XYZ file of C-alpha atoms in Angstrom:
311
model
C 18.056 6.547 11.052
C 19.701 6.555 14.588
C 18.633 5.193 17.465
C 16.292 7.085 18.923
C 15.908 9.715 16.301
C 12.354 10.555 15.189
C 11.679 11.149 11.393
C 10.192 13.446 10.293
C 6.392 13.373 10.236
C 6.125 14.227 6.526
C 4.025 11.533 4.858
C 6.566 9.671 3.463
C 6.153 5.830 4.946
C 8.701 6.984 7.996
C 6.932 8.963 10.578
C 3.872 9.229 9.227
C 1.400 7.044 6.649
C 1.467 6.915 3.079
C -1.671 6.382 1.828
C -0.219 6.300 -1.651
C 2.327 3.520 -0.180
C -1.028 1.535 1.220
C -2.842 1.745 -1.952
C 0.445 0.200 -3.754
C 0.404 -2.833 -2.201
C -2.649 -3.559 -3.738
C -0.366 -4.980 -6.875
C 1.938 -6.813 -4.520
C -1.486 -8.709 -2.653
C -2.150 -9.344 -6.073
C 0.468 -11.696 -6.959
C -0.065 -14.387 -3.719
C -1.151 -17.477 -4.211
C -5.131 -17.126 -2.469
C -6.449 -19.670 0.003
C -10.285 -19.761 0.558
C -11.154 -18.902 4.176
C -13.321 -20.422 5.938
C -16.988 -19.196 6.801
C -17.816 -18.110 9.712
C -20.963 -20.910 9.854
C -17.567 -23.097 11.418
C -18.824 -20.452 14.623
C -22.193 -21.341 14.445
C -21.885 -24.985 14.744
C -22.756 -25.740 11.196
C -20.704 -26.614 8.530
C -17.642 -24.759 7.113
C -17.270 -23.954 3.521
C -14.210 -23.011 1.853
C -15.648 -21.692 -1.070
C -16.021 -17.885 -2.485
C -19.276 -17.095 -1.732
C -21.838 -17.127 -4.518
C -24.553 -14.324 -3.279
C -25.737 -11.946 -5.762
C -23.409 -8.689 -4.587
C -20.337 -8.899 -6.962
C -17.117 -8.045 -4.785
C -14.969 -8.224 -7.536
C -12.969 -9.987 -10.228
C -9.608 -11.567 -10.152
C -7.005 -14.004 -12.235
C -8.430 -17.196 -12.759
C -6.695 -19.880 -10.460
C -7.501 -23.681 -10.613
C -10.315 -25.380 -9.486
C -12.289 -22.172 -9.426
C -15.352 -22.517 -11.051
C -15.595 -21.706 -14.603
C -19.616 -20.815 -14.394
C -18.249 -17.627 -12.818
C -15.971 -16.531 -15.454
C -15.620 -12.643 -16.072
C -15.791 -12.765 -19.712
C -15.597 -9.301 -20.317
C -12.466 -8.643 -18.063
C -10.930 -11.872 -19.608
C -11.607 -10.270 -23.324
C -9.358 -6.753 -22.176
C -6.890 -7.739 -20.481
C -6.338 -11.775 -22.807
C -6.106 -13.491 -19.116
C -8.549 -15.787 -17.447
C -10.584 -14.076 -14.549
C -13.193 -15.016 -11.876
C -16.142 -12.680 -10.540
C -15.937 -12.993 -6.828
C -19.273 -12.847 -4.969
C -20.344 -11.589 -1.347
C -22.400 -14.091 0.486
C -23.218 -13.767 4.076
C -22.200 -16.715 4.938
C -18.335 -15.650 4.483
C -18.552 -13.199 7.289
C -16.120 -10.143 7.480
C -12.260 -9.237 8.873
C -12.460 -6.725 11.176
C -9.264 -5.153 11.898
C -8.610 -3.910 15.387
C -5.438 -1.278 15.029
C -3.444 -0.184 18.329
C -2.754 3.856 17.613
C -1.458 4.528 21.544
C 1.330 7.028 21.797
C 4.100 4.154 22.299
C 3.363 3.154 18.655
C 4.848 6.175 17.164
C 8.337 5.070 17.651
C 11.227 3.524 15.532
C 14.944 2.968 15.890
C 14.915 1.853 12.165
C 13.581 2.559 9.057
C 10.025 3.746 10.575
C 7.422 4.327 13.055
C 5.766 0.866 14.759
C 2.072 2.983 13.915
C 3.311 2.988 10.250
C 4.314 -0.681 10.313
C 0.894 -1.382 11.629
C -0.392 0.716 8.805
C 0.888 -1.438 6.191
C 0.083 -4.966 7.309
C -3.686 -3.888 7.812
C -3.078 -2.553 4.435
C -1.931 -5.973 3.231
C -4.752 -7.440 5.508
C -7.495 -5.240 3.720
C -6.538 -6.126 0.399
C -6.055 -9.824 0.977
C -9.418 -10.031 2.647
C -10.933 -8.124 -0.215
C -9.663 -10.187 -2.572
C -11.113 -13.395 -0.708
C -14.845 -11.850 -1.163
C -14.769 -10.813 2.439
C -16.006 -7.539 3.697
C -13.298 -5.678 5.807
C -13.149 -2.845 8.193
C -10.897 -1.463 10.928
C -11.616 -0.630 14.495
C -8.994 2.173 15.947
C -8.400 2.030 19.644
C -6.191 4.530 21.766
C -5.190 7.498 20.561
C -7.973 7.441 17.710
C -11.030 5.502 18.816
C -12.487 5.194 15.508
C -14.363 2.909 13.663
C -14.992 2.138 9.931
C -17.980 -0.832 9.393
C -16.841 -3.356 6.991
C -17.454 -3.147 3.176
C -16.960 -5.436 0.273
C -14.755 -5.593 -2.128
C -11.774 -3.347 -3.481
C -14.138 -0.623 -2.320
C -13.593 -2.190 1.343
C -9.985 -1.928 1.127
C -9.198 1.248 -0.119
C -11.631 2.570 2.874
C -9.616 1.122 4.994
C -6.704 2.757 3.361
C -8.273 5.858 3.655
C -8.829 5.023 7.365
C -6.018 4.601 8.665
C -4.013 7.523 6.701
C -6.996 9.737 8.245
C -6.563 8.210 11.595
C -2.750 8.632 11.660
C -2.572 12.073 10.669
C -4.963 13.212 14.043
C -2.574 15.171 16.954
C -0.875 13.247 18.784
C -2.501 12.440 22.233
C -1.476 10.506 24.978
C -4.684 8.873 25.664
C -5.226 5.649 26.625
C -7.852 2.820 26.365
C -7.159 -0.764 27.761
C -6.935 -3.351 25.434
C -9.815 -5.153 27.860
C -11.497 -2.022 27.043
C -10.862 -1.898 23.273
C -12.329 -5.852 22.432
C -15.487 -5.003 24.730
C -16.398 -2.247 22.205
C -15.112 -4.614 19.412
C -17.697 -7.639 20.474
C -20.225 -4.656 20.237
C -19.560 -4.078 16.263
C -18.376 -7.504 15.086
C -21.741 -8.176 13.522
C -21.313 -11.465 12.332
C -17.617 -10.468 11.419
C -15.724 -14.238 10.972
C -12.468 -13.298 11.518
C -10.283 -10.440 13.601
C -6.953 -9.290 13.547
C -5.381 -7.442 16.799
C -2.195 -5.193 15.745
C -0.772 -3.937 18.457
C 2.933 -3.224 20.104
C 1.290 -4.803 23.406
C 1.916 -1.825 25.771
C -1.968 -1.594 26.217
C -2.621 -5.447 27.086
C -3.901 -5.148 30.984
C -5.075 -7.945 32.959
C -8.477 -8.253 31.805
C -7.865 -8.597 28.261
C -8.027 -12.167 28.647
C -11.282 -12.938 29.576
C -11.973 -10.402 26.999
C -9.868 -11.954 23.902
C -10.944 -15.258 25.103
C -14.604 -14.473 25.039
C -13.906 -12.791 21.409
C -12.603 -16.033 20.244
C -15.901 -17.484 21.053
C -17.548 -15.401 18.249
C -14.426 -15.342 15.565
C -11.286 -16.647 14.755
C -9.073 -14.249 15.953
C -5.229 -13.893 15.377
C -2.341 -11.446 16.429
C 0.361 -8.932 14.657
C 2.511 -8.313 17.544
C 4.683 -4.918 16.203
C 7.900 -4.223 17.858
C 10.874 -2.165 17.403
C 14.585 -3.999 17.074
C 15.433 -2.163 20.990
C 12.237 -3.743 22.103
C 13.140 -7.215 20.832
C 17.631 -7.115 21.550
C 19.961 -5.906 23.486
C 21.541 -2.230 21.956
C 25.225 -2.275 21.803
C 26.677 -0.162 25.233
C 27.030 3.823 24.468
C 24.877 6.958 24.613
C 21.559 7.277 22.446
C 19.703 10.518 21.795
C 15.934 10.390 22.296
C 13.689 12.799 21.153
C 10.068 13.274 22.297
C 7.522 15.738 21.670
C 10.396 18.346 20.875
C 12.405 17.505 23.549
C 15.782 16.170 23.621
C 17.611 14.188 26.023
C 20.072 11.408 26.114
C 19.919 7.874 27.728
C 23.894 6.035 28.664
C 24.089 2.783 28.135
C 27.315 0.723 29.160
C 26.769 -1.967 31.439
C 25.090 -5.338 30.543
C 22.750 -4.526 33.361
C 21.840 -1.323 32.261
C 21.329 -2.487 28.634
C 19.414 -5.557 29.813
C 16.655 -3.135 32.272
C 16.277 -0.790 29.311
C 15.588 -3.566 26.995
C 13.196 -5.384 29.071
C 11.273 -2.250 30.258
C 11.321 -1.187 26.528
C 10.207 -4.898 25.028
C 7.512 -5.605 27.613
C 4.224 -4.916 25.861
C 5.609 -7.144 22.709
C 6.284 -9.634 25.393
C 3.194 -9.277 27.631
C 1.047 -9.270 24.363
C 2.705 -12.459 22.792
C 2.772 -14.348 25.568
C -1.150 -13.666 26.142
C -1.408 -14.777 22.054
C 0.492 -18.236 23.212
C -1.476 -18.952 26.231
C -4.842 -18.579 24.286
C -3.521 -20.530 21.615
C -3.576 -18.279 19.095
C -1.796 -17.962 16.041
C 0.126 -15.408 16.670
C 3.328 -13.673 14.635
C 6.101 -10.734 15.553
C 7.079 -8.318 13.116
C 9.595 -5.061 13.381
C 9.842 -1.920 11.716
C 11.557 -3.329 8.886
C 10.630 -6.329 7.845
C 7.629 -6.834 4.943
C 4.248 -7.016 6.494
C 3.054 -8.919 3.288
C 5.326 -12.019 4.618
C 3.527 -11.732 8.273
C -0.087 -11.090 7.388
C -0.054 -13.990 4.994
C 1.283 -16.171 6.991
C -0.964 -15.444 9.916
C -3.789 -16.136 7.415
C -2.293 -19.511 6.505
C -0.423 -18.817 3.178
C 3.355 -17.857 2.142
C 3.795 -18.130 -1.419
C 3.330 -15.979 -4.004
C 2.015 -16.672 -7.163
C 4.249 -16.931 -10.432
C-alpha cells in the first residue's frame, strides 16, 4: 500500500474489520502460556488472589496447565478430545476487563498494511479472548465516532460479543465527531462496575488536558494500562518526495523535501501517539506502542504481563 493511499473499505482486515479475522485469533490466544490475574479485592484493600475463581458460573474449559487444580478437571472434554482440561469458574471476586476503544476519525488511517481502527480491532480482539480465557468477564466501551457500550460477559460468550462489537461498531458512517478522552473515562468510571482491570486503545489524538485527573482517578478503582496505536509516518521521518493523500474522496498531494518539512509533518502527524504515551509514563503506567503492522498478540500480552507462548 502507498503512503497515503486508503484501502479499500471492503471487510477484508485493511480498511475495514474482519470479524471472521477477530474470531480467528481465538486459536492463536489459545496457544500462550496463561498467567492468573490478579483480583480486583488488591483495589479494595484486601487481599489479592491469583487464582481462577471458583464461583458456581462455569466460564469455560481449557488445556490443563500445571499446578491447576485437578478437583476441577473437565472429564468429559478430557475423554473427546484425549488431552487434560480445566473448567474455569466466574467468581466475583476476579472482577472484569473493560475495554475502552478510540474509534475518532484520525484512527481510520494507514500508510501500511491497514487502518490504525483495524489494528485496534485486533488487539481488543486478542484482549477479549485472553481475558476470557482467564475466567474474567470482558466488555468494550466505544468512544468518538461510536459511543457505544457492550457490559461485560463471561466466558467465550464474552469474547465473541466483543467481536461482534467492534465489527458492528466499525462498519457505522464515518463521522467526524469528537469526544475528549477526559470525557470518554468520566462515562467509563460510570460503567466499570466493579470491573478490575481497563485497557485504553487509542492513537492519542483525543488525549486533552483533563484526561489526567481523569485516568488518574480511574486508576484509583482498576488497574489500568495503555495500547498506544500509531502509524509508521506518525512514529519516523518519511523519506523526502511527494505523497498522495486521499480523504473522504478527495485527492490531493503533500511535497516533502526538506528535513524541515519532513520533520513538521512528522511531528504534527505523531503527536497524539506522543501526547498519549507520555501521559501513560507520567502516571506510571504500563504502557506499550504498536503500528499497523506489527502482531497485536505480542503487545496485548505483554501489557498483561506474559510473552511466551505455549508449546
Amino acid at each position: 500500500m502507498n503512503a497515503f493511499e486508503q484501502p479499500r473499505v471492503d471487510g477484508d482486515g485493511r480498511g475495514q474489520v474482519s470479524l471472521a479475522e477477530l474470531i480467528a485469533l481465538r486459536a492463536r490466544v489459545g496457544r500462550v502460556r496463561m498467567a492468573p490475574l490478579p483480583s480486583r479485592s488488591a483495589h479494595s484493600g484486601q487481599q489479592s488472589s491469583r487464582l481462577y475463581g471458583r464461583g458456581m458460573d462455569y466460564a469455560e474449559s481449557r488445556v490443563y496447565m500445571a499446578g491447576d487444580d485437578v478437583r476441577r478437571l473437565d472429564w468429559r472434554l478430557t475423554a473427546r478430545s484425549g488431552r487434560l482440561h480445566t473448567k474455569l469458574f466466574q467468581e466475583d471476586r476476579e472482577g472484569s476487563l473493560l475495554i475502552l476503544l478510540d474509534t475518532h476519525a484520525s484512527m481510520r488511517f494507514g500508510t501500511q498494511v491497514r487502518f490504525k481502527s483495524v489494528q485496534a480491532a485486533r488487539a481488543a480482539a486478542c484482549a477479549a479472548w485472553y481475558a476470557a480465557r482467564a475466567g474474567e468477564r470482558v466488555g468494550v466501551m466505544a468512544f468518538g465516532h461510536a459511543e457505544q457500550l457492550l457490559r461485560p460477559q463471561a466466558g467465550s460468550h464474552g469474547a465473541l460479543a466483543v467481536c461482534g462489537a467492534l465489527a458492528e461498531w466499525d462498519a457505522l458512517p464515518a463521522s467526524n465527531k469528537v469526544e475528549a478522552l477526559a470525557d470518554a473515562l468520566i462515562r467509563a468510571s460510570r460503567v466499570l462496575h466493579g470491573a478490575s482491570r481497563v485497557l485504553l486503545i487509542s492513537d492519542g489524538f483525543s488525549c486533552d488536558a483533563s484526561a489526567r485527573q481523569r485516568l488518574l482517578d480511574l486508576t484509583r478503582h482498576a488497574s489500568v494500562t495503555v495500547l498506544v496505536v500509531a502509524d509508521a509516518l506518525e512514529l519516523a521521518l518519511v523519506p523526502p518526495g511527494r505523497y498522495p493523500l486521499e480523504y473522504a474522496g478527495e485527492r490531493s498531494e503533500v511535497v516533502l523535501q526538506s528535513e524541515r518539512q519532513r520533520r513538521e509533518f512528522q511531528r504534527a502527524l505523531g503527536a497524539g501517539p506522543a501526547r498519549l504515551g507520555e501521559l501513560a509514563q507520567s502516571l506510571n503506567l504500563r504502557c506499550s506502542q504498536i503500528d499497523t503492522v506489527a502482531d497485536p498478540l505480542s503487545s496485548v500480552t505483554g501489557l498483561f504481563g506474559v510473552a511466551r507462548l505455549a508449546r
